[in-house]
CSV table of C-alpha atoms in Angstrom, one decimal:
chain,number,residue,atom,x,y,z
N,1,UNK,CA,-5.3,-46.9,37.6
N,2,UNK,CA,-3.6,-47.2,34.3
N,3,UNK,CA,-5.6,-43.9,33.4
N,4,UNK,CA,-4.0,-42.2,36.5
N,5,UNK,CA,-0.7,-42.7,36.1
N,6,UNK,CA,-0.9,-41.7,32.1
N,7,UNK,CA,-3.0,-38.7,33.0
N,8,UNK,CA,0.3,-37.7,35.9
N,9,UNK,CA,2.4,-38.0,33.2
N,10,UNK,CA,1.6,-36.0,30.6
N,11,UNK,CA,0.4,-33.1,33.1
N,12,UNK,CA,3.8,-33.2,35.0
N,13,UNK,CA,6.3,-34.9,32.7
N,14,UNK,CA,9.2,-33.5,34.8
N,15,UNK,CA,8.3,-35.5,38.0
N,16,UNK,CA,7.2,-38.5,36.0
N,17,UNK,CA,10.5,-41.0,35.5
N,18,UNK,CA,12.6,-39.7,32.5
N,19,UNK,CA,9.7,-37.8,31.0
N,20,UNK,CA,11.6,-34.8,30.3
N,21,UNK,CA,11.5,-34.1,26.0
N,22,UNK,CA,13.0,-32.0,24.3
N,23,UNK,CA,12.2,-30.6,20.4
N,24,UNK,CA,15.2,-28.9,18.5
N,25,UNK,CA,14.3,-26.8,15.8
N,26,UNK,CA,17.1,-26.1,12.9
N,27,UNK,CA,15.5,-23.4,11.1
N,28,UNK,CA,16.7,-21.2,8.1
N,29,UNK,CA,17.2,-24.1,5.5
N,30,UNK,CA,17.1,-23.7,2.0
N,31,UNK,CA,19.3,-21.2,0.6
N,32,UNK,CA,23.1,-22.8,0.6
N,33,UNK,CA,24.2,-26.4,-0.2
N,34,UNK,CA,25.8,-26.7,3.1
N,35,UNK,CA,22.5,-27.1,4.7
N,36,UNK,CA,21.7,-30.6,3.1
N,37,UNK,CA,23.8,-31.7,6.2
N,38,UNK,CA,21.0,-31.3,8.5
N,39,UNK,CA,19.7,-34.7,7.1
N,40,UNK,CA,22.7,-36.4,8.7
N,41,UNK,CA,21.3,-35.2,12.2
N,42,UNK,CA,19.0,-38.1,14.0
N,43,UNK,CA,15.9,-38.1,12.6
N,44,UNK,CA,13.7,-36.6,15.5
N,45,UNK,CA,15.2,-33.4,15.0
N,46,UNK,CA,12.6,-30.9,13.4
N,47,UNK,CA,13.7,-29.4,10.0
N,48,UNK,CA,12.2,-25.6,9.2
N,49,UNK,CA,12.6,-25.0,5.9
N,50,UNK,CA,12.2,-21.5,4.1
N,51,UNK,CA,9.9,-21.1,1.3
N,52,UNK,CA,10.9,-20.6,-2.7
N,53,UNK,CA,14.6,-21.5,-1.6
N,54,UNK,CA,16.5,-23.4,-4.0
N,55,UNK,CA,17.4,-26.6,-2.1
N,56,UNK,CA,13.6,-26.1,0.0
N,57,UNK,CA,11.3,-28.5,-1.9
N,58,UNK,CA,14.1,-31.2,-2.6
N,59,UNK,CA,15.3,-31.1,1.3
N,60,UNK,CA,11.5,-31.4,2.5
N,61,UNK,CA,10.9,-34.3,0.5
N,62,UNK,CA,14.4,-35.9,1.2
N,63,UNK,CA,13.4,-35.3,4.9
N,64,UNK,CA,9.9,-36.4,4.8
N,65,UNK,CA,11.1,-40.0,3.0
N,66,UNK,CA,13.5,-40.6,5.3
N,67,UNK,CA,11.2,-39.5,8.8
N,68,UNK,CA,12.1,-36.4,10.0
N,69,UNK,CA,9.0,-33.8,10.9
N,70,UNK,CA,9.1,-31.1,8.3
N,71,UNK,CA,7.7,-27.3,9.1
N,72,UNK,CA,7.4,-24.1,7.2
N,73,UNK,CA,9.6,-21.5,8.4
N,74,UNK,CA,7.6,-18.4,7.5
N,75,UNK,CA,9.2,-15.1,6.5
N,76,UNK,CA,7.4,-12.0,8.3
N,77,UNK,CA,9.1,-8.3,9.1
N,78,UNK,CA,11.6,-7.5,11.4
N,79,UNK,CA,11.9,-4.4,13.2
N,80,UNK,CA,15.5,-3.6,11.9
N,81,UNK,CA,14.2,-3.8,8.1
N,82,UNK,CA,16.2,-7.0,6.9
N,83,UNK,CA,15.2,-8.0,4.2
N,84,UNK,CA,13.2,-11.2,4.2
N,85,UNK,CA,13.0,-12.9,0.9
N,86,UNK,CA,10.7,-14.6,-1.0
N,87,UNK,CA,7.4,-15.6,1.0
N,88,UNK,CA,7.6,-12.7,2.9
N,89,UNK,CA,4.8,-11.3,5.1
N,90,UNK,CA,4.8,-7.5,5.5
N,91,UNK,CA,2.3,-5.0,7.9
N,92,UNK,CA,1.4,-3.1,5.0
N,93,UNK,CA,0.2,-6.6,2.9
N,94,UNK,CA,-4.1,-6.6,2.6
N,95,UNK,CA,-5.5,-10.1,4.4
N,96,UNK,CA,-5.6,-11.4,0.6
N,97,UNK,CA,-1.9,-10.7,0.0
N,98,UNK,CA,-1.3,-12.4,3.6
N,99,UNK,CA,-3.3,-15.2,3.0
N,100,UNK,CA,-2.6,-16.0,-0.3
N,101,UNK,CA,1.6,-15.4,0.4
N,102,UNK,CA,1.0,-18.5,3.4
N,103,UNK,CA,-1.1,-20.9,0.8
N,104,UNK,CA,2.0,-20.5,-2.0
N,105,UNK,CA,4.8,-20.8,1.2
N,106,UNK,CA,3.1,-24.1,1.9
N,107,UNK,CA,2.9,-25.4,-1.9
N,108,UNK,CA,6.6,-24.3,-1.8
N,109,UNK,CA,6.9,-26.6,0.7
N,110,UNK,CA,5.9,-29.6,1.1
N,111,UNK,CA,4.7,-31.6,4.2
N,112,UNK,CA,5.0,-29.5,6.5
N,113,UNK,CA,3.0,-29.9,9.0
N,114,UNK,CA,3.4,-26.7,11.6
N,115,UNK,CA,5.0,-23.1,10.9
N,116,UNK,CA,7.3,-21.0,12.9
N,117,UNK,CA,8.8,-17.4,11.9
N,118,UNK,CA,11.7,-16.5,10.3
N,119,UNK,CA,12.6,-13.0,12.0
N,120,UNK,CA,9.2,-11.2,12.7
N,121,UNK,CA,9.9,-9.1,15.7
N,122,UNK,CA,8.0,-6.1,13.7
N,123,UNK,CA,4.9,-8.0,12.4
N,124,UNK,CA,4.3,-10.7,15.7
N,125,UNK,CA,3.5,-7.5,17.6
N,126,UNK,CA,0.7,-6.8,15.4
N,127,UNK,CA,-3.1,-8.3,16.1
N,128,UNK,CA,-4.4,-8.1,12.4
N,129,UNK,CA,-1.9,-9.6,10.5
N,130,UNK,CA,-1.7,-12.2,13.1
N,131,UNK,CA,-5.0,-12.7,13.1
N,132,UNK,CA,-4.5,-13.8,9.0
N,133,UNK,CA,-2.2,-15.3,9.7
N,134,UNK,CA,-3.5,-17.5,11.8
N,135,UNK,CA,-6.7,-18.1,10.4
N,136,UNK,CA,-4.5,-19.4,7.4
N,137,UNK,CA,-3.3,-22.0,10.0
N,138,UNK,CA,-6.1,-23.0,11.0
N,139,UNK,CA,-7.5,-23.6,7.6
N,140,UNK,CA,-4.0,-25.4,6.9
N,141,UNK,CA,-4.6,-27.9,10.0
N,142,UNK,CA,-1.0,-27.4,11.1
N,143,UNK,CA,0.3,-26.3,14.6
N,144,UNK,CA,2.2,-22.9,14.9
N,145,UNK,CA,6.1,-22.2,16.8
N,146,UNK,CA,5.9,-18.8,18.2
N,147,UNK,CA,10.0,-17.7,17.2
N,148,UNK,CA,10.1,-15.5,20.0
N,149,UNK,CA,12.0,-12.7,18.3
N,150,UNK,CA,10.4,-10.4,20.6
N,151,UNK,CA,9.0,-9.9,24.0
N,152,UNK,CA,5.8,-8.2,22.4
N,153,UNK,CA,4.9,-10.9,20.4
N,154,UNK,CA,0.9,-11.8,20.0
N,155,UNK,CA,1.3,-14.7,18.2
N,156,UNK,CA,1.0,-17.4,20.6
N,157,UNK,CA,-2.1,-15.7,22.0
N,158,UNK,CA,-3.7,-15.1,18.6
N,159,UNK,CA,-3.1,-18.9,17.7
N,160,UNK,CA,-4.8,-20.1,21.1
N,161,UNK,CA,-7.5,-17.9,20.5
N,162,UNK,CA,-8.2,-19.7,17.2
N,163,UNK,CA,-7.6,-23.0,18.9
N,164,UNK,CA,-4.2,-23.7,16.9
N,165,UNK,CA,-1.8,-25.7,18.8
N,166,UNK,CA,1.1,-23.7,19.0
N,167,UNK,CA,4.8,-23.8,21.4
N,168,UNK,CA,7.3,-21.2,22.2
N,169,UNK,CA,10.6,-21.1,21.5
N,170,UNK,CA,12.4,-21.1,25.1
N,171,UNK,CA,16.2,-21.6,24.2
N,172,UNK,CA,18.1,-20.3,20.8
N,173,UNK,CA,21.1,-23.2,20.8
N,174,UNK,CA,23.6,-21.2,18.7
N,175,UNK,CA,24.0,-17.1,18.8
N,176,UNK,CA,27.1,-17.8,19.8
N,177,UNK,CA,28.7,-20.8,17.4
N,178,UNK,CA,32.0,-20.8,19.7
N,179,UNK,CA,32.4,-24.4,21.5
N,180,UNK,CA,31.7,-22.3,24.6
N,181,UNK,CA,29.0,-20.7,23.3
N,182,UNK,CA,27.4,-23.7,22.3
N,183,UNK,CA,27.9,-25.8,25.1
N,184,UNK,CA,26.6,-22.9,27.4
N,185,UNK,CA,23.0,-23.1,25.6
N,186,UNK,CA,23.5,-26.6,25.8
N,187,UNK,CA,24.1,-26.9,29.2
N,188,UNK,CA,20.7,-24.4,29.7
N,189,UNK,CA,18.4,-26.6,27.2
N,190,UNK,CA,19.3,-29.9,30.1
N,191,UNK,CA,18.8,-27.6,33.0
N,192,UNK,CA,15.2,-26.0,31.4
N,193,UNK,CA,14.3,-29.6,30.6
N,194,UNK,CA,14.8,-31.1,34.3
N,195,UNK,CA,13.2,-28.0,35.9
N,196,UNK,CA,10.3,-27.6,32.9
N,197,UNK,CA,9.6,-30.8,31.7
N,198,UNK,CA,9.4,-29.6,28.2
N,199,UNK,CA,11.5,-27.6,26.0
N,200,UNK,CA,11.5,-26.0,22.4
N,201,UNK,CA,15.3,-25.4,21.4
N,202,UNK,CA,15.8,-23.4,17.9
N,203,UNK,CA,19.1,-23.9,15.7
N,204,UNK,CA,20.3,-22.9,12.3
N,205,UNK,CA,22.5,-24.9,10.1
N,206,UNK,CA,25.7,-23.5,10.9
N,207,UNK,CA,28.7,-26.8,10.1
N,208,UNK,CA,29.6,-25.6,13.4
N,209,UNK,CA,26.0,-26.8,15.2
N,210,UNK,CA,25.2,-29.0,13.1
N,211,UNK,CA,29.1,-30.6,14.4
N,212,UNK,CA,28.5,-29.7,18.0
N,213,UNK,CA,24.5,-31.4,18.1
N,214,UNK,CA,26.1,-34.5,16.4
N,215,UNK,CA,28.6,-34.8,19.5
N,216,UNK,CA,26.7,-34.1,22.1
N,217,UNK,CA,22.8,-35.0,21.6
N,218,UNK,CA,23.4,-38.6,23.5
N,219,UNK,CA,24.0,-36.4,26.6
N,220,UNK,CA,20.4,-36.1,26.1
N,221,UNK,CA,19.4,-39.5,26.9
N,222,UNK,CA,22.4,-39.7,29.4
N,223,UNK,CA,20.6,-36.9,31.3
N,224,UNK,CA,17.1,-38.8,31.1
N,225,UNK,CA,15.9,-36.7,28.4
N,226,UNK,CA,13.7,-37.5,25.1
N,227,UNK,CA,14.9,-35.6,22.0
N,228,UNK,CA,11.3,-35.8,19.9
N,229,UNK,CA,10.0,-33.9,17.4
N,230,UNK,CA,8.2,-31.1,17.6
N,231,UNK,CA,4.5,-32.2,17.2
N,232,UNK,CA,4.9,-34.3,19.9
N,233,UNK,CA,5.1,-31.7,22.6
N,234,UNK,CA,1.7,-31.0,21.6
N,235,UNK,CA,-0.6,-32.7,23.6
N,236,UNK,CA,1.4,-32.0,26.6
N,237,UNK,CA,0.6,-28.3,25.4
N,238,UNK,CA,-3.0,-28.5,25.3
N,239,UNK,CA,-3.5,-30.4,28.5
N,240,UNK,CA,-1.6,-27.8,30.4
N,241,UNK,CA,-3.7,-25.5,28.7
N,242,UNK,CA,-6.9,-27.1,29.1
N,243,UNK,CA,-5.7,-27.3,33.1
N,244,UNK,CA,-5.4,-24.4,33.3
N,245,UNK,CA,-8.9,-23.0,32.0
N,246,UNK,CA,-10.2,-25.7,34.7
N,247,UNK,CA,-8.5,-23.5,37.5
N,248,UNK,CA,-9.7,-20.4,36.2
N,249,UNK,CA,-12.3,-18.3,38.0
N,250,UNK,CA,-15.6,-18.2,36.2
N,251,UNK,CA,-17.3,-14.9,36.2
């Protein structure tokens, strides 16, 4: 019985008590001294941290000693040219250059145990560098965050064809850093929670969100939901996924 109502759960977290969870993300860390305030944010926020920045080692180990989740927040090309900085993953790179750019990102940082993008609305459309990508996952044992900088992207379905545990990005918190604009996202990251069950939220550290998440992540537990870090979405993940291979036709 105790198996049952476990099993419910984790399928369909959203009709299970106050099983909703949410992960928050604050990505593009690194570069400016301003972002060492992200460690005054509750520990089960995720920290994504950019490779060969000069506060990016120091903030992963601050972070790691004192409990927060730490992931890699890997450079790759953008379709409007930006540039991207060191660690950065091109479409014209060979599968050595790839492979061996993701094995230095992750010396550069350490501890992390998943990766997300940094831009990469150009390259997450593409299957071969995705597919070295991945495979460097793999190897790494860490689970992947598919950015979402575009609706084309094959990232997600490269890393479950490798068997990587990987989430998408369903909310960006702060586009807008206005009070309004914040509390708008806000408000949709609750409402996506209750009606999902599950939710990955990505944030930068702007003073203004970092502020804003300060203020108003108890309304979080006031509206029955878990802030958790990221890995722990996981499982949920690949039983939904595993469900739904169950349900497929064979033939």
């Amino acid at each position: 019985m105790r198996f049952l109502i476990f099993y419910f759960a984790l399928i369909f977290p959203a009709s299970y008590g106050n099983a909703a969870q949410v992960a928050i993300i604050i990505d593009d860390i690194g570069y400016r001294q301003s972002d060492e305030a992200v460690l005054t944010l509750p520990d089960n926020i995720t920290l994504s941290v950019l490779p060969h920045t000069p506060l990016g080692s120091s903030v992963a180990h601050i972070a790691h000693e004192r409990g927060y989740e730490v992931m890699l927040h890997l450079p790759m090309q953008a379709l409007n040219g930006k540039k991207l900085g060191p660690g950065g993953i091109t479409n014209d790179m060979s599968e050595t250059d790839v492979k061996q750019t993701i094995n230095q990102a992750f010396e550069s940082i350490p501890f992390a145990k998943g990766a997300n993008n940094h831009m990469g609305s150009l390259l997450t459309q593409l299957d071969e560098p995705m597919q070295w990508v991945m495979e460097s996952l793999k190897q790494k044992q860490v689970y992947f965050v598919d950015s979402m900088t575009t609706r084309y992207t094959k990232a997600g379905s490269t890393a479950d064809k490798l068997g990587i545990p990987q989430l998408k990005r369903q909310v960006f918190l702060d586009n807008d850093v206005s009070q309004a604009g914040l509390n708008l996202q806000f408000e949709r990251l609750i409402a996506l929670a209750h009606r999902q069950g599950q939710v990955v939220a990505i944030a930068h550290p702007y003073p203004e969100t970092i502020e804003y998440l300060k203020l108003n992540l108890p309304r979080l537990q006031q509206a029955g939901i878990s802030l958790v870090k990221t890995s722990e979405l996981l499982p949920y993940r690949i039983a939904v996924s595993k469900k739904q291979e169950k349900t497929l036709p064979s033939g």
